[in-house]
């Protein structure tokens, strides 16, 4: 069903779970999840002061101006519609909150066989090197890691040309 998979700034779920258990650096990078899984509180904190904290998430990392203000405004406007922010946070609640361990356990059993590329900025504030390196162990198909030096989390904005080139390269092989 899928010809190729290109992941931007996200490790295999089992690799991330493993790194979070053994690596203090990844635990520190993932501390935001503790807020995101708190139903009601996360919505309130992220919506306070005209969504100040939600907006700030798009400015984290080495290139704080890479996501254009108009794009941030669009994201915030969309997530401000009733139920949208809760729906986005429910991803974290289902996968990383109470009971989320089952998701990581299932992911441990599932090997990716599709040709896969992981693009990762070496200054990503949310995803550390250990989870990135461990991803390879969960891919049985052809695998390629592209480390974008000096890049953060929002690669599609920070390194548009490199992301586009990688997607095209994956599609023609």
Coordinates of N, CA and C in Angstrom, one line a residue, residues 7-136:
X7 N 10.1 10.0 7.0 CA 9.7 10.6 8.3 C 10.5 11.8 8.5
X8 N 9.9 12.9 9.0 CA 10.6 14.1 9.3 C 10.5 14.3 10.8
X9 N 11.7 14.3 11.4 CA 11.8 14.7 12.9 C 11.0 13.7 13.8
X10 N 10.8 12.5 13.4 CA 10.1 11.5 14.2 C 10.8 10.2 14.1
X11 N 11.1 9.6 15.2 CA 11.7 8.2 15.3 C 10.6 7.2 15.3
X12 N 11.0 5.9 15.0 CA 10.1 4.8 15.1 C 9.6 4.8 16.6
X13 N 8.3 4.5 16.8 CA 7.7 4.6 18.2 C 8.5 3.7 19.2
X14 N 8.9 2.5 18.8 CA 9.6 1.7 19.7 C 11.0 2.2 20.0
X15 N 11.6 2.8 19.0 CA 12.9 3.5 19.3 C 12.8 4.7 20.2
X16 N 11.8 5.4 20.0 CA 11.6 6.6 20.9 C 11.3 6.1 22.4
X17 N 10.4 5.1 22.5 CA 10.1 4.5 23.8 C 11.4 4.0 24.5
X18 N 12.2 3.3 23.7 CA 13.4 2.8 24.3 C 14.4 3.9 24.7
X19 N 14.5 4.9 23.9 CA 15.4 6.0 24.2 C 14.9 6.8 25.4
X20 N 13.6 6.9 25.5 CA 13.0 7.6 26.6 C 13.3 6.9 28.0
X21 N 13.3 5.6 27.9 CA 13.6 4.8 29.1 C 15.0 4.9 29.6
X22 N 16.0 5.0 28.7 CA 17.4 4.8 29.0 C 18.2 6.1 28.9
X23 N 17.7 7.1 28.2 CA 18.5 8.3 27.9 C 17.9 9.6 28.5
X24 N 18.7 10.1 29.4 CA 18.2 11.3 30.1 C 18.0 12.5 29.1
X25 N 18.8 12.6 28.1 CA 18.6 13.6 27.1 C 17.3 13.5 26.4
X26 N 16.9 12.3 26.0 CA 15.6 12.1 25.4 C 14.4 12.4 26.4
X27 N 14.6 12.0 27.6 CA 13.6 12.3 28.6 C 13.4 13.8 28.7
X28 N 14.5 14.5 28.8 CA 14.4 16.0 28.9 C 13.7 16.6 27.7
X29 N 14.0 16.1 26.5 CA 13.4 16.6 25.2 C 11.9 16.3 25.2
X30 N 11.5 15.2 25.8 CA 10.1 14.8 25.8 C 9.3 15.3 27.0
X31 N 9.8 16.2 27.8 CA 9.1 16.6 29.0 C 7.7 17.3 28.6
X32 N 7.6 17.9 27.5 CA 6.4 18.5 27.1 C 5.2 17.6 27.0
X33 N 5.5 16.3 26.8 CA 4.4 15.3 26.7 C 3.7 15.2 28.0
X34 N 4.3 15.4 29.2 CA 3.7 15.4 30.5 C 2.5 16.4 30.5
X35 N 2.6 17.5 29.9 CA 1.5 18.5 29.8 C 0.5 18.0 28.8
X36 N 1.0 17.6 27.6 CA 0.1 17.2 26.5 C -0.9 16.1 26.9
X37 N -0.6 15.2 27.8 CA -1.5 14.1 28.2 C -2.5 14.5 29.2
X38 N -2.4 15.7 29.8 CA -3.3 16.1 30.8 C -4.5 16.8 30.2
X39 N -5.6 16.0 30.1 CA -6.8 16.4 29.4 C -7.4 17.6 30.1
X40 N -7.7 18.6 29.3 CA -8.2 19.9 29.9 C -7.1 20.9 30.2
X41 N -6.2 20.5 31.0 CA -5.1 21.4 31.4 C -4.3 21.8 30.2
X42 N -3.9 20.8 29.4 CA -3.1 21.1 28.2 C -3.8 22.1 27.3
X43 N -5.1 21.8 27.0 CA -5.8 22.8 26.2 C -5.8 24.2 26.8
X44 N -6.0 24.3 28.1 CA -6.0 25.6 28.7 C -4.7 26.3 28.6
X45 N -3.6 25.6 29.0 CA -2.3 26.2 28.9 C -1.9 26.6 27.5
X46 N -2.2 25.8 26.5 CA -1.8 26.1 25.2 C -2.7 27.2 24.6
X47 N -3.9 27.4 25.1 CA -4.8 28.4 24.6 C -4.6 29.8 25.3
X48 N -4.1 29.8 26.5 CA -3.9 31.0 27.3 C -3.2 32.1 26.5
X49 N -3.5 33.3 26.7 CA -2.8 34.5 26.2 C -2.7 34.4 24.6
X50 N -3.9 34.2 24.0 CA -3.9 34.1 22.5 C -3.0 33.0 22.0
X51 N -3.0 31.9 22.7 CA -2.2 30.7 22.3 C -0.7 30.9 22.3
X52 N -0.2 31.8 23.2 CA 1.2 32.1 23.3 C 2.1 30.9 23.3
X53 N 1.8 29.9 24.1 CA 2.7 28.8 24.2 C 2.6 27.9 22.9
X54 N 1.4 27.8 22.4 CA 1.3 27.0 21.1 C 2.1 27.7 20.0
X55 N 2.0 29.0 19.9 CA 2.7 29.7 18.9 C 4.2 29.6 19.1
X56 N 4.7 29.6 20.4 CA 6.1 29.5 20.7 C 6.7 28.2 20.3
X57 N 5.9 27.1 20.2 CA 6.4 25.8 19.8 C 6.9 25.8 18.4
X58 N 6.4 26.7 17.6 CA 6.9 26.8 16.2 C 8.2 27.6 16.1
X59 N 8.6 28.2 17.2 CA 9.8 29.0 17.2 C 11.0 28.4 17.9
X60 N 10.8 27.1 18.4 CA 11.9 26.5 19.2 C 13.0 26.0 18.2
X61 N 14.2 25.9 18.7 CA 15.3 25.4 18.0 C 16.2 26.5 17.4
X62 N 17.1 26.1 16.6 CA 18.1 27.0 16.1 C 17.7 28.0 15.1
X63 N 16.5 27.8 14.5 CA 16.0 28.7 13.4 C 14.6 29.2 13.8
X64 N 14.5 30.1 14.8 CA 13.2 30.5 15.4 C 12.3 31.2 14.4
X65 N 12.8 31.7 13.3 CA 11.9 32.4 12.4 C 11.6 31.6 11.1
X66 N 11.9 30.3 11.1 CA 11.7 29.5 9.9 C 10.3 29.2 9.5
X67 N 9.4 29.1 10.5 CA 8.0 29.0 10.2 C 7.4 30.4 10.1
X68 N 6.9 30.8 8.9 CA 6.4 32.1 8.7 C 5.2 32.5 9.7
X69 N 5.2 33.7 10.2 CA 4.1 34.1 11.1 C 2.7 33.8 10.5
X70 N 2.5 34.0 9.2 CA 1.2 33.7 8.6 C 0.8 32.2 8.7
X71 N 1.8 31.3 8.6 CA 1.6 29.9 8.7 C 1.3 29.6 10.2
X72 N 2.0 30.1 11.1 CA 1.7 29.9 12.5 C 0.3 30.4 12.8
X73 N -0.1 31.6 12.3 CA -1.5 32.1 12.5 C -2.5 31.1 12.0
X74 N -2.2 30.5 10.8 CA -3.1 29.6 10.2 C -3.3 28.3 11.1
X75 N -2.1 27.8 11.5 CA -2.2 26.6 12.4 C -3.0 26.9 13.7
X76 N -2.7 28.0 14.3 CA -3.4 28.4 15.5 C -4.9 28.6 15.3
X77 N -5.2 29.2 14.2 CA -6.6 29.4 13.9 C -7.3 28.1 13.7
X78 N -6.7 27.2 13.0 CA -7.3 25.9 12.8 C -7.4 25.1 14.1
X79 N -6.4 25.1 14.9 CA -6.4 24.4 16.2 C -7.3 25.1 17.2
X80 N -7.7 26.3 16.9 CA -8.6 27.1 17.8 C -10.1 26.7 17.6
X81 N -10.4 26.0 16.5 CA -11.8 25.6 16.3 C -12.2 24.5 17.3
X82 N -13.4 24.5 17.7 CA -13.9 23.6 18.7 C -13.4 22.1 18.4
X83 N -12.8 21.5 19.4 CA -12.4 20.1 19.4 C -11.1 19.9 18.7
X84 N -10.5 20.8 17.9 CA -9.3 20.5 17.1 C -8.1 20.4 17.9
X85 N -7.9 21.2 18.9 CA -6.7 21.1 19.8 C -6.8 19.8 20.6
X86 N -7.9 19.5 21.1 CA -8.1 18.2 21.8 C -7.8 17.1 20.9
X87 N -8.3 17.1 19.7 CA -8.0 16.0 18.7 C -6.5 15.8 18.5
X88 N -5.8 16.9 18.4 CA -4.4 16.9 18.1 C -3.7 16.3 19.4
X89 N -4.1 16.7 20.6 CA -3.5 16.3 21.8 C -3.8 14.8 22.1
X90 N -5.0 14.4 21.6 CA -5.4 13.0 21.8 C -4.4 12.0 21.2
X91 N -3.6 12.4 20.2 CA -2.6 11.5 19.6 C -1.6 11.2 20.8
X92 N -1.2 12.2 21.5 CA -0.2 12.0 22.6 C -0.9 11.2 23.7
X93 N -2.1 11.5 24.0 CA -2.8 10.8 25.1 C -3.0 9.3 24.8
X94 N -3.3 9.0 23.5 CA -3.5 7.6 23.1 C -2.2 6.8 23.1
X95 N -1.2 7.5 22.6 CA 0.1 6.8 22.4 C 1.1 6.9 23.5
X96 N 1.1 8.0 24.2 CA 2.1 8.2 25.2 C 1.6 8.4 26.6
X97 N 0.3 8.5 26.8 CA -0.3 8.7 28.1 C -0.6 7.4 28.8
X98 N -1.5 7.4 29.8 CA -1.8 6.2 30.5 C -2.3 5.1 29.5
X99 N -1.7 4.0 29.5 CA -2.0 2.9 28.6 C -1.2 3.0 27.3
X100 N -0.5 4.1 27.1 CA 0.3 4.3 25.8 C 1.4 3.3 25.6
X101 N 1.7 2.6 26.7 CA 2.8 1.6 26.6 C 2.4 0.5 25.7
X102 N 1.2 0.2 25.5 CA 0.7 -0.9 24.6 C 1.1 -0.5 23.2
X103 N 1.0 0.8 22.9 CA 1.4 1.2 21.5 C 2.8 1.0 21.2
X104 N 3.7 1.3 22.2 CA 5.1 1.1 22.0 C 5.4 -0.4 21.9
X105 N 4.7 -1.2 22.7 CA 4.9 -2.6 22.7 C 4.5 -3.2 21.3
X106 N 3.4 -2.7 20.8 CA 3.0 -3.2 19.4 C 4.0 -2.7 18.4
X107 N 4.5 -1.5 18.5 CA 5.5 -1.0 17.6 C 6.7 -1.8 17.6
X108 N 7.1 -2.3 18.8 CA 8.3 -3.2 18.9 C 8.2 -4.4 18.1
X109 N 6.9 -4.9 17.9 CA 6.7 -6.1 17.1 C 6.7 -5.9 15.6
X110 N 6.4 -4.7 15.2 CA 6.2 -4.3 13.8 C 7.4 -3.8 13.2
X111 N 7.9 -4.5 12.2 CA 9.1 -4.0 11.5 C 8.6 -3.4 10.2
X112 N 9.3 -2.3 9.9 CA 8.9 -1.6 8.6 C 9.7 -2.2 7.5
X113 N 9.0 -2.6 6.4 CA 9.6 -3.2 5.3 C 9.7 -2.3 4.1
X114 N 8.9 -1.3 4.1 CA 8.9 -0.3 3.1 C 10.2 0.5 3.0
X115 N 10.7 0.8 1.9 CA 11.9 1.7 1.8 C 11.6 3.0 2.6
X116 N 12.5 3.2 3.6 CA 12.3 4.3 4.6 C 13.5 5.3 4.7
X117 N 13.1 6.5 4.8 CA 14.1 7.6 5.0 C 13.7 8.3 6.3
X118 N 14.6 8.7 7.1 CA 14.4 9.5 8.3 C 15.2 10.8 8.1
X119 N 14.6 11.9 8.1 CA 15.3 13.2 8.0 C 15.2 13.8 9.4
X120 N 16.4 14.2 9.9 CA 16.4 14.7 11.3 C 17.4 15.8 11.4
X121 N 17.0 16.9 12.0 CA 17.9 18.0 12.2 C 18.7 17.8 13.5
X122 N 20.0 17.9 13.5 CA 20.8 17.6 14.6 C 20.7 18.6 15.8
X123 N 19.8 19.6 15.6 CA 19.5 20.5 16.7 C 18.0 20.5 17.0
X124 N 17.4 19.4 16.7 CA 16.0 19.2 17.0 C 15.8 19.2 18.5
X125 N 14.9 20.1 19.1 CA 14.8 20.2 20.5 C 13.9 19.1 21.1
X126 N 13.2 18.3 20.2 CA 12.2 17.3 20.7 C 12.8 15.9 20.5
X127 N 13.6 15.7 19.5 CA 14.1 14.3 19.2 C 15.6 14.2 19.3
X128 N 16.1 13.4 20.1 CA 17.5 13.2 20.3 C 18.1 12.1 19.4
X129 N 19.5 12.1 19.5 CA 20.2 11.2 18.6 C 20.0 9.7 18.9
X130 N 19.8 9.4 20.2 CA 19.7 7.9 20.5 C 18.4 7.3 19.8
X131 N 17.3 8.0 19.9 CA 16.1 7.5 19.2 C 16.2 7.5 17.7
X132 N 16.9 8.5 17.2 CA 17.2 8.5 15.7 C 18.0 7.3 15.3
X133 N 19.1 7.0 16.0 CA 19.9 5.9 15.7 C 19.2 4.6 15.9
X134 N 18.4 4.5 16.9 CA 17.7 3.2 17.2 C 16.6 2.9 16.1
X135 N 16.2 3.9 15.4 CA 15.1 3.7 14.4 C 15.5 2.6 13.4
X136 N 16.8 2.7 13.0 CA 17.3 1.7 12.0 C 17.0 0.3 12.4

